[in-house]
Amino acid sequence: MTATIPNLSTQYDPKTTETKWQKYWEENEIFKANPNHSGEPFCVVIPPPNVTGSLHMGHAFEEALIDTIVRYQRMKGRNTLWLPGTDHASIAVQTVLERQLKETGKTRFDIGRDAFLERAWQWKEQSGGTIVNQLRRLGVSVDWTRERFTMDEGLSHAVRTAFVQLYENGLIYRGNYLVNWCPASQSAVSDLEVDSKEVDGNLWHFRYPLTDGSGFIEVATTRPETMLGDTAVAVNPNDDRYKHLIGKTLTLPIMGREIPIIADELVDPSFGTGCVKVTPAHDPNDFEMGKRHNLPFINIMNKDGTLNENAGEFVGQDRFDARKNVVKRLETDGVLVKVENYRHTIPYSERGKVPVEPLLSTQWFVKIAPLSQKALTCLDDANSPRFVPERWTKVYRDWLVKLKDWCISRQLWWGHQIPAWYVKSETNGEITDNTPFIVAYSETEAIHKAKQQYGENIQLEQDPDVLDTWFSSGLWPFSTMGWPENTKDLETYYPTTTLVTGFDIIFFWVARMTMMAGYFTNQMPFKDVYIHGLVRDENGKKMSKTANNGVDPLVLIDQYGTDALRYTLIREIVGAGQDVSLQLNRLLYRIKNDPSEITKLTKKEKEELIKPLLPISDSIPLLGRIKNKPSEWEKLSDAEQEELIKIFSENLTLSESVEASRNFANKLWNASRFVMMNLDGNTPQELGYPNVDDLELCDRWILSRFSQVVQQTQQYLDVYGLGEAAKGLYEFIWNDFCDWYIELVKTRLWQKETTSRVVAQQTLAYVLEGILKLLHPFMPHITEEIWHTLTQKTDAVLALQAYPSIDVEKIDLNLEKTFDLLFGTIRTLRNLRAEAEIKPGVSVNVILQTESELEREILNAGKSYINDIVKVESLTITPQLQEEIKQAIAGVIGTVQALIPLSGIVDISVLRTKLEKNLSKLEGEIKGISDRLNNPNFVGKAPEEVVQKTREALAEAQKQAEILRERLKRLE
């Protein structure tokens, strides 16, 4: 026995506890991986958040999922590595920096590349540090000593190696092709960086006259400005309306250029007039037609979205201004036929937030087919990687099949500069589409190669473009392990075990990684891909910046603690891959997130915010002052506004679901505190496991329930059933352990130096420590704190303890059924006492009647539990009632009838009046519901589910009324 009894503080403070353990874990490198350790490797690489970002609810959800999985596997004895890092986010960072420069009246070209990159690295240190520190607040068990950044030296080396190898093997090429162009960022973007949006637009019809003067052809388009670059009009070869015109020429309005009428099966005869203008330099379909028919490619657009010299009189005009002016000119020239309203889909740049332009541009591309084929082969032959839920396998496969060559060059400065050097001396010091280039690992190597091919007098310039961010992200699972070097980490932890990510980046990232890994490592980069859902708001809508319904998780963490938020997000999952809902008082969140918002509330919002507090407003002067005078809000000082926000925070619920998890944490804390106060300062190890022969009925029951929950939790976690595992633990800890077992053993703990007391202590300590281990992956901070106090260990952490092992021999389902009956009986008797308003200190006589011999045996075995908890003076268990019991209150548990005689305990007349009043109310409800169901209009017109719920409500009301009549009868 120790000299002092260690105990927890009277109240759980998540902020203090969580800060303490986050610091301890990191400073002591608790989660540092060691490839030389024993155990089967288990590795996860973090989906790297952008350095421009800040923690949002999607991050919190994803990291909570990953951390639960990783902590579980670590406690299962796996040699675990969770590798953290961030992504350089080329377009996002560049957009931020160029916006900052614009505010000073400058562009990146004014300050030069070196100065711009210096600013970018400063931004990275500031913003990247923010997101990393926010991740730390989530308590993630990553190995911070291995933190990576997609532009650190090691990963940059991997990127250069990958590019050179792909190029030398003929899988990277440079060419003039049509790409998605973002005028806002003035860069090419991939198909995956384009969002399709439905918009209300127009369909313009105008006439192209035949050159021979014999008539005209009518065409329709949603982008009339592009007609300036038309080089043909196409019809379907099988369209009888136009067969006779194929091969003739037209005169292009405004431009006066002679263009041919061509036949192409791509043309849909049912669209518009069946004639389509062909602009090969500004439309993907027209691009393909242009190649098939050897048409000229005329680019009319500059990279900033203005029109160039090929647009004639419209040169220099913005594309949308030019659209209006072209239509006006066509109308003036008499060739505009009509304008129709037309709802259609247009592509928007995800980052630039503007419509993209298909633009003819010289870019670098990766040949996708050889890479995607390898990934497809692994999927089809070995189901690798395995998707959870399985339904995403088809989505992933379909995407691999449809992939086109990947444009990997971006006209940006922040990112991995393309390792290609142009030999400008071969094209008069200029870089053109025909300038030869050298692909090399370094400038030194490029110079050496160039001199060998072009002589000593050469002039080189590195390609100014950078690689698409997803190029480096595609290498992430193995570049972070040291590839292309054959490191110990790569040998031990690759391929990684599990990727946890959202379905929205299966195409952006997952497919990129599988294709790159298949090519460079000849295997898939991870065994499992666990696809999670979205976090939705209190109205079921997807959280997003554009919808203005996002939530900063740090606000909820400050209010309730990290563990509570993590547990809420996981417990809300109803199946692998399903969305989760987060309840939130939006008004309270708004003013807590930004206190200045309190001055911007509308009158209605103020009334809504203060309404729940009206009952206590008279006791709080500040509330009393403003409750009926909204104008008083405007007169509040800054200090009073802060006080008001504090009042709201303390008296209103910010999130019901997260508060429920905080209450769960408090329940565990208080139960643990009670247990430790009754262990006489002994640890579970000092107490030891109880002798099996000394176990009492409730001890065997809780050990059976504990063994079963260990089995169920592991079964769920092994198949990514995190939500189901969290719910099971909640039910066991709150109900079985806290509400029942602790109550059942209290009288034994009050005994002195008895075997029964020691066994109760041993069982409590054993199960509590097991609970802490089971719950640790979900709520790591509170469990670590309680475990240290319980075990009094100073040289170990719970995070590295073994997860409880499954012991099926302790599971006794028959015993559990026994306790189901006992608990049902106790619950019913408690409810009867409450309904009869029997005072807590008053002992009662109880009669339990059942014809079942087995049930009587169970009730007799649990007599002491019934007596202790219900406060029973005399308990009779009988197969038959000898006589009808009058003036008693009765209830039923299955086939057991429970009665409490009331004579001499309560005022029967008062109780009868109360029951009669309740019955009268119920009968009124029954009449109302019956009238509704007897109304043909309701039954015939209301939705079936509404009618069914109404029938169920009637049946329930009738049942309750019958119970009340029976109770009134017994009071006669």
mmCIF file of C-alpha atoms in Angstrom, residues 563-814:
data_model
loop_
_atom_site.group_PDB
_atom_site.id
_atom_site.type_symbol
_atom_site.label_atom_id
_atom_site.label_comp_id
_atom_site.label_asym_id
_atom_site.label_seq_id
_atom_site.Cartn_x
_atom_site.Cartn_y
_atom_site.Cartn_z
ATOM 1 C CA ASP A 563 -11.134 14.316 -26.937
ATOM 2 C CA ALA A 564 -14.793 15.324 -26.919
ATOM 3 C CA LEU A 565 -14.651 16.622 -30.500
ATOM 4 C CA ARG A 566 -12.704 13.602 -31.759
ATOM 5 C CA TYR A 567 -15.053 11.160 -30.072
ATOM 6 C CA THR A 568 -18.122 12.961 -31.430
ATOM 7 C CA LEU A 569 -16.892 12.858 -35.016
ATOM 8 C CA ILE A 570 -16.078 9.142 -34.812
ATOM 9 C CA ARG A 571 -19.173 8.117 -32.857
ATOM 10 C CA GLU A 572 -21.402 9.835 -35.442
ATOM 11 C CA ILE A 573 -20.230 7.454 -38.194
ATOM 12 C CA VAL A 574 -23.027 5.003 -38.960
ATOM 13 C CA GLY A 575 -21.036 2.917 -41.435
ATOM 14 C CA ALA A 576 -17.716 3.002 -43.243
ATOM 15 C CA GLY A 577 -17.586 5.898 -45.661
ATOM 16 C CA GLN A 578 -20.768 7.565 -44.381
ATOM 17 C CA ASP A 579 -21.135 11.277 -43.724
ATOM 18 C CA VAL A 580 -21.331 12.596 -40.177
ATOM 19 C CA SER A 581 -23.548 15.329 -38.811
ATOM 20 C CA LEU A 582 -22.395 17.949 -36.324
ATOM 21 C CA GLN A 583 -25.003 19.747 -34.235
ATOM 22 C CA LEU A 584 -24.246 23.425 -33.679
ATOM 23 C CA ASN A 585 -25.835 26.556 -32.243
ATOM 24 C CA ARG A 586 -24.880 28.667 -35.236
ATOM 25 C CA LEU A 587 -25.469 32.049 -33.579
ATOM 26 C CA LEU A 588 -23.420 31.183 -30.505
ATOM 27 C CA TYR A 589 -20.652 29.784 -32.713
ATOM 28 C CA ARG A 590 -20.663 32.955 -34.765
ATOM 29 C CA ILE A 591 -19.980 35.264 -31.834
ATOM 30 C CA LYS A 592 -17.498 32.886 -30.177
ATOM 31 C CA ASN A 593 -15.544 32.519 -33.398
ATOM 32 C CA ASP A 594 -15.537 36.286 -33.989
ATOM 33 C CA PRO A 595 -16.622 38.425 -31.000
ATOM 34 C CA SER A 596 -17.118 41.463 -33.257
ATOM 35 C CA GLU A 597 -20.097 39.635 -34.801
ATOM 36 C CA ILE A 598 -22.140 40.403 -31.684
ATOM 37 C CA THR A 599 -22.552 43.968 -32.947
ATOM 38 C CA LYS A 600 -23.833 42.725 -36.337
ATOM 39 C CA LEU A 601 -26.708 40.565 -35.121
ATOM 40 C CA THR A 602 -30.161 41.426 -36.417
ATOM 41 C CA LYS A 603 -33.038 42.102 -34.048
ATOM 42 C CA LYS A 604 -34.454 38.649 -34.789
ATOM 43 C CA GLU A 605 -31.092 36.975 -34.136
ATOM 44 C CA LYS A 606 -30.716 38.787 -30.818
ATOM 45 C CA GLU A 607 -34.166 37.640 -29.741
ATOM 46 C CA GLU A 608 -33.381 34.074 -30.812
ATOM 47 C CA LEU A 609 -30.101 34.094 -28.888
ATOM 48 C CA ILE A 610 -31.516 35.426 -25.643
ATOM 49 C CA LYS A 611 -34.855 33.551 -25.656
ATOM 50 C CA PRO A 612 -33.562 30.379 -23.904
ATOM 51 C CA LEU A 613 -32.081 32.545 -21.124
ATOM 52 C CA LEU A 614 -35.201 34.556 -20.298
ATOM 53 C CA PRO A 615 -35.998 32.409 -17.209
ATOM 54 C CA ILE A 616 -32.674 33.419 -15.621
ATOM 55 C CA SER A 617 -32.425 36.916 -17.061
ATOM 56 C CA ASP A 618 -33.618 38.651 -13.904
ATOM 57 C CA SER A 619 -30.745 37.133 -11.926
ATOM 58 C CA ILE A 620 -28.133 38.361 -14.426
ATOM 59 C CA PRO A 621 -28.145 42.188 -14.614
ATOM 60 C CA LEU A 622 -26.629 42.407 -18.082
ATOM 61 C CA LEU A 623 -29.274 40.057 -19.507
ATOM 62 C CA GLY A 624 -32.032 41.929 -17.694
ATOM 63 C CA ARG A 625 -30.815 45.144 -19.272
ATOM 64 C CA ILE A 626 -30.970 43.961 -22.864
ATOM 65 C CA LYS A 627 -33.747 41.349 -22.886
ATOM 66 C CA ASN A 628 -36.584 43.724 -23.828
ATOM 67 C CA LYS A 629 -34.537 46.535 -25.341
ATOM 68 C CA PRO A 630 -32.558 45.495 -28.412
ATOM 69 C CA SER A 631 -31.299 49.064 -28.695
ATOM 70 C CA GLU A 632 -29.354 48.504 -25.468
ATOM 71 C CA TRP A 633 -27.103 46.054 -27.354
ATOM 72 C CA GLU A 634 -25.678 48.973 -29.306
ATOM 73 C CA LYS A 635 -24.695 50.761 -26.090
ATOM 74 C CA LEU A 636 -22.624 47.900 -24.657
ATOM 75 C CA SER A 637 -18.963 48.629 -24.028
ATOM 76 C CA ASP A 638 -16.275 46.231 -25.295
ATOM 77 C CA ALA A 639 -15.947 44.773 -21.810
ATOM 78 C CA GLU A 640 -19.718 44.280 -21.562
ATOM 79 C CA GLN A 641 -19.791 42.591 -24.965
ATOM 80 C CA GLU A 642 -17.087 40.171 -23.780
ATOM 81 C CA GLU A 643 -19.075 39.521 -20.589
ATOM 82 C CA LEU A 644 -22.227 38.894 -22.629
ATOM 83 C CA ILE A 645 -20.476 36.373 -24.873
ATOM 84 C CA LYS A 646 -19.191 34.638 -21.730
ATOM 85 C CA ILE A 647 -22.739 34.496 -20.326
ATOM 86 C CA PHE A 648 -24.037 32.962 -23.531
ATOM 87 C CA SER A 649 -21.156 30.481 -23.631
ATOM 88 C CA GLU A 650 -21.759 29.338 -20.053
ATOM 89 C CA ASN A 651 -25.542 29.043 -20.325
ATOM 90 C CA LEU A 652 -26.163 27.916 -23.897
ATOM 91 C CA THR A 653 -25.136 24.708 -25.601
ATOM 92 C CA LEU A 654 -22.745 25.334 -28.484
ATOM 93 C CA SER A 655 -23.017 21.770 -29.788
ATOM 94 C CA GLU A 656 -25.325 19.153 -28.290
ATOM 95 C CA SER A 657 -23.399 16.276 -29.845
ATOM 96 C CA VAL A 658 -19.964 17.461 -28.684
ATOM 97 C CA GLU A 659 -21.338 18.365 -25.265
ATOM 98 C CA ALA A 660 -22.655 14.797 -24.963
ATOM 99 C CA SER A 661 -19.117 13.529 -25.544
ATOM 100 C CA ARG A 662 -17.762 16.016 -22.995
ATOM 101 C CA ASN A 663 -20.340 14.680 -20.534
ATOM 102 C CA PHE A 664 -19.136 11.169 -21.330
ATOM 103 C CA ALA A 665 -15.580 12.265 -20.509
ATOM 104 C CA ASN A 666 -16.821 13.725 -17.227
ATOM 105 C CA LYS A 667 -18.701 10.504 -16.458
ATOM 106 C CA LEU A 668 -15.531 8.465 -17.002
ATOM 107 C CA TRP A 669 -13.497 10.932 -14.921
ATOM 108 C CA ASN A 670 -15.910 10.878 -11.984
ATOM 109 C CA ALA A 671 -16.286 7.085 -12.071
ATOM 110 C CA SER A 672 -12.504 6.677 -12.165
ATOM 111 C CA ARG A 673 -12.163 9.097 -9.281
ATOM 112 C CA PHE A 674 -14.685 7.088 -7.244
ATOM 113 C CA VAL A 675 -12.895 3.819 -8.013
ATOM 114 C CA MET A 676 -9.486 5.181 -7.008
ATOM 115 C CA MET A 677 -10.892 6.624 -3.795
ATOM 116 C CA ASN A 678 -11.927 3.082 -2.887
ATOM 117 C CA LEU A 679 -8.727 1.194 -3.755
ATOM 118 C CA ASP A 680 -6.859 2.215 -0.578
ATOM 119 C CA GLY A 681 -4.061 3.638 -2.733
ATOM 120 C CA ASN A 682 -3.377 0.321 -4.448
ATOM 121 C CA THR A 683 -2.760 0.006 -8.170
ATOM 122 C CA PRO A 684 -4.323 -2.688 -10.383
ATOM 123 C CA GLN A 685 -0.960 -4.464 -10.412
ATOM 124 C CA GLU A 686 -0.721 -4.431 -6.621
ATOM 125 C CA LEU A 687 -4.282 -5.668 -6.244
ATOM 126 C CA GLY A 688 -3.897 -8.402 -8.835
ATOM 127 C CA TYR A 689 -6.618 -10.327 -10.641
ATOM 128 C CA PRO A 690 -9.327 -11.750 -8.357
ATOM 129 C CA ASN A 691 -9.450 -15.434 -7.491
ATOM 130 C CA VAL A 692 -12.069 -16.992 -9.769
ATOM 131 C CA ASP A 693 -13.646 -18.906 -6.866
ATOM 132 C CA ASP A 694 -14.168 -15.656 -4.946
ATOM 133 C CA LEU A 695 -15.997 -13.855 -7.749
ATOM 134 C CA GLU A 696 -19.556 -12.900 -6.968
ATOM 135 C CA LEU A 697 -22.399 -12.878 -9.487
ATOM 136 C CA CYS A 698 -22.029 -9.232 -10.545
ATOM 137 C CA ASP A 699 -18.229 -9.612 -10.790
ATOM 138 C CA ARG A 700 -18.614 -12.472 -13.250
ATOM 139 C CA TRP A 701 -21.219 -10.443 -15.117
ATOM 140 C CA ILE A 702 -19.009 -7.349 -15.595
ATOM 141 C CA LEU A 703 -16.021 -9.517 -16.575
ATOM 142 C CA SER A 704 -18.209 -11.236 -19.164
ATOM 143 C CA ARG A 705 -19.452 -7.909 -20.501
ATOM 144 C CA PHE A 706 -15.887 -6.541 -20.535
ATOM 145 C CA SER A 707 -14.575 -9.575 -22.413
ATOM 146 C CA GLN A 708 -17.380 -9.262 -24.921
ATOM 147 C CA VAL A 709 -16.766 -5.553 -25.512
ATOM 148 C CA VAL A 710 -13.037 -6.259 -26.009
ATOM 149 C CA GLN A 711 -13.959 -8.785 -28.685
ATOM 150 C CA GLN A 712 -16.526 -6.540 -30.347
ATOM 151 C CA THR A 713 -14.277 -3.472 -30.322
ATOM 152 C CA GLN A 714 -11.405 -5.305 -31.949
ATOM 153 C CA GLN A 715 -13.676 -6.931 -34.513
ATOM 154 C CA TYR A 716 -15.039 -3.529 -35.500
ATOM 155 C CA LEU A 717 -11.668 -1.766 -35.575
ATOM 156 C CA ASP A 718 -10.118 -4.530 -37.660
ATOM 157 C CA VAL A 719 -12.627 -3.777 -40.441
ATOM 158 C CA TYR A 720 -12.662 0.035 -40.013
ATOM 159 C CA GLY A 721 -15.954 0.005 -38.116
ATOM 160 C CA LEU A 722 -14.852 2.948 -35.989
ATOM 161 C CA GLY A 723 -18.298 4.382 -35.341
ATOM 162 C CA GLU A 724 -19.699 1.052 -34.228
ATOM 163 C CA ALA A 725 -16.705 0.467 -31.934
ATOM 164 C CA ALA A 726 -17.106 3.925 -30.364
ATOM 165 C CA LYS A 727 -20.831 3.401 -29.733
ATOM 166 C CA GLY A 728 -20.207 -0.019 -28.159
ATOM 167 C CA LEU A 729 -17.613 1.408 -25.774
ATOM 168 C CA TYR A 730 -19.918 4.272 -24.841
ATOM 169 C CA GLU A 731 -22.748 1.881 -23.913
ATOM 170 C CA PHE A 732 -20.465 -0.398 -21.923
ATOM 171 C CA ILE A 733 -18.651 2.338 -20.020
ATOM 172 C CA TRP A 734 -21.659 4.543 -19.271
ATOM 173 C CA ASN A 735 -24.282 1.889 -18.618
ATOM 174 C CA ASP A 736 -22.656 -1.392 -17.646
ATOM 175 C CA PHE A 737 -19.666 -0.101 -15.692
ATOM 176 C CA CYS A 738 -20.634 3.307 -14.326
ATOM 177 C CA ASP A 739 -24.397 3.012 -13.874
ATOM 178 C CA TRP A 740 -24.643 -0.642 -12.898
ATOM 179 C CA TYR A 741 -21.465 -2.323 -11.692
ATOM 180 C CA ILE A 742 -20.245 0.542 -9.536
ATOM 181 C CA GLU A 743 -23.716 0.784 -7.976
ATOM 182 C CA LEU A 744 -23.825 -2.975 -7.374
ATOM 183 C CA VAL A 745 -20.517 -3.073 -5.474
ATOM 184 C CA LYS A 746 -20.843 0.084 -3.385
ATOM 185 C CA THR A 747 -22.082 -1.744 -0.280
ATOM 186 C CA ARG A 748 -19.184 -4.210 -0.580
ATOM 187 C CA LEU A 749 -16.691 -1.346 -0.692
ATOM 188 C CA TRP A 750 -18.071 0.002 2.556
ATOM 189 C CA GLN A 751 -17.266 -3.261 4.333
ATOM 190 C CA LYS A 752 -14.011 -3.628 6.221
ATOM 191 C CA GLU A 753 -11.321 -6.199 5.459
ATOM 192 C CA THR A 754 -13.551 -8.762 3.798
ATOM 193 C CA THR A 755 -12.781 -10.966 0.832
ATOM 194 C CA SER A 756 -15.866 -9.558 -0.906
ATOM 195 C CA ARG A 757 -14.479 -6.033 -0.597
ATOM 196 C CA VAL A 758 -11.058 -7.034 -1.951
ATOM 197 C CA VAL A 759 -12.611 -8.859 -4.914
ATOM 198 C CA ALA A 760 -14.741 -5.803 -5.691
ATOM 199 C CA GLN A 761 -11.593 -3.627 -5.605
ATOM 200 C CA GLN A 762 -9.679 -6.056 -7.817
ATOM 201 C CA THR A 763 -12.481 -6.260 -10.362
ATOM 202 C CA LEU A 764 -13.021 -2.507 -10.415
ATOM 203 C CA ALA A 765 -9.313 -1.836 -10.935
ATOM 204 C CA TYR A 766 -8.939 -4.533 -13.597
ATOM 205 C CA VAL A 767 -11.950 -3.421 -15.631
ATOM 206 C CA LEU A 768 -11.170 0.292 -15.278
ATOM 207 C CA GLU A 769 -7.628 -0.165 -16.573
ATOM 208 C CA GLY A 770 -9.015 -2.270 -19.421
ATOM 209 C CA ILE A 771 -11.550 0.450 -20.242
ATOM 210 C CA LEU A 772 -8.798 3.064 -20.426
ATOM 211 C CA LYS A 773 -6.854 0.907 -22.870
ATOM 212 C CA LEU A 774 -9.925 0.201 -25.017
ATOM 213 C CA LEU A 775 -10.904 3.856 -25.132
ATOM 214 C CA HIS A 776 -7.410 5.302 -25.556
ATOM 215 C CA PRO A 777 -7.335 5.354 -29.389
ATOM 216 C CA PHE A 778 -10.568 7.373 -29.367
ATOM 217 C CA MET A 779 -9.935 9.698 -26.397
ATOM 218 C CA PRO A 780 -6.174 9.624 -25.845
ATOM 219 C CA HIS A 781 -5.680 12.524 -23.435
ATOM 220 C CA ILE A 782 -8.178 11.794 -20.671
ATOM 221 C CA THR A 783 -7.355 8.077 -20.735
ATOM 222 C CA GLU A 784 -3.615 8.783 -20.477
ATOM 223 C CA GLU A 785 -4.181 11.059 -17.478
ATOM 224 C CA ILE A 786 -6.458 8.635 -15.626
ATOM 225 C CA TRP A 787 -4.221 5.641 -16.389
ATOM 226 C CA HIS A 788 -1.152 7.350 -14.940
ATOM 227 C CA THR A 789 -3.021 8.218 -11.758
ATOM 228 C CA LEU A 790 -4.512 4.736 -11.501
ATOM 229 C CA THR A 791 -1.289 2.796 -12.150
ATOM 230 C CA GLN A 792 1.064 5.360 -10.569
ATOM 231 C CA LYS A 793 3.586 4.605 -13.321
ATOM 232 C CA THR A 794 6.096 7.325 -14.120
ATOM 233 C CA ASP A 795 8.227 5.441 -16.635
ATOM 234 C CA ALA A 796 5.549 4.369 -19.115
ATOM 235 C CA VAL A 797 2.680 5.753 -21.167
ATOM 236 C CA LEU A 798 -0.709 4.274 -21.889
ATOM 237 C CA ALA A 799 -0.190 4.944 -25.591
ATOM 238 C CA LEU A 800 2.442 2.179 -25.692
ATOM 239 C CA GLN A 801 0.600 -0.399 -23.585
ATOM 240 C CA ALA A 802 -0.825 -3.565 -25.082
ATOM 241 C CA TYR A 803 -4.451 -3.418 -26.172
ATOM 242 C CA PRO A 804 -6.658 -5.748 -24.091
ATOM 243 C CA SER A 805 -6.600 -9.299 -25.399
ATOM 244 C CA ILE A 806 -9.744 -11.249 -26.183
ATOM 245 C CA ASP A 807 -10.686 -13.879 -23.575
ATOM 246 C CA VAL A 808 -13.787 -15.679 -24.861
ATOM 247 C CA GLU A 809 -13.797 -18.060 -21.876
ATOM 248 C CA LYS A 810 -14.968 -15.218 -19.655
ATOM 249 C CA ILE A 811 -17.986 -14.504 -21.874
ATOM 250 C CA ASP A 812 -21.146 -15.930 -20.316
ATOM 251 C CA LEU A 813 -24.174 -14.975 -22.408
ATOM 252 C CA ASN A 814 -26.603 -16.760 -20.079
#
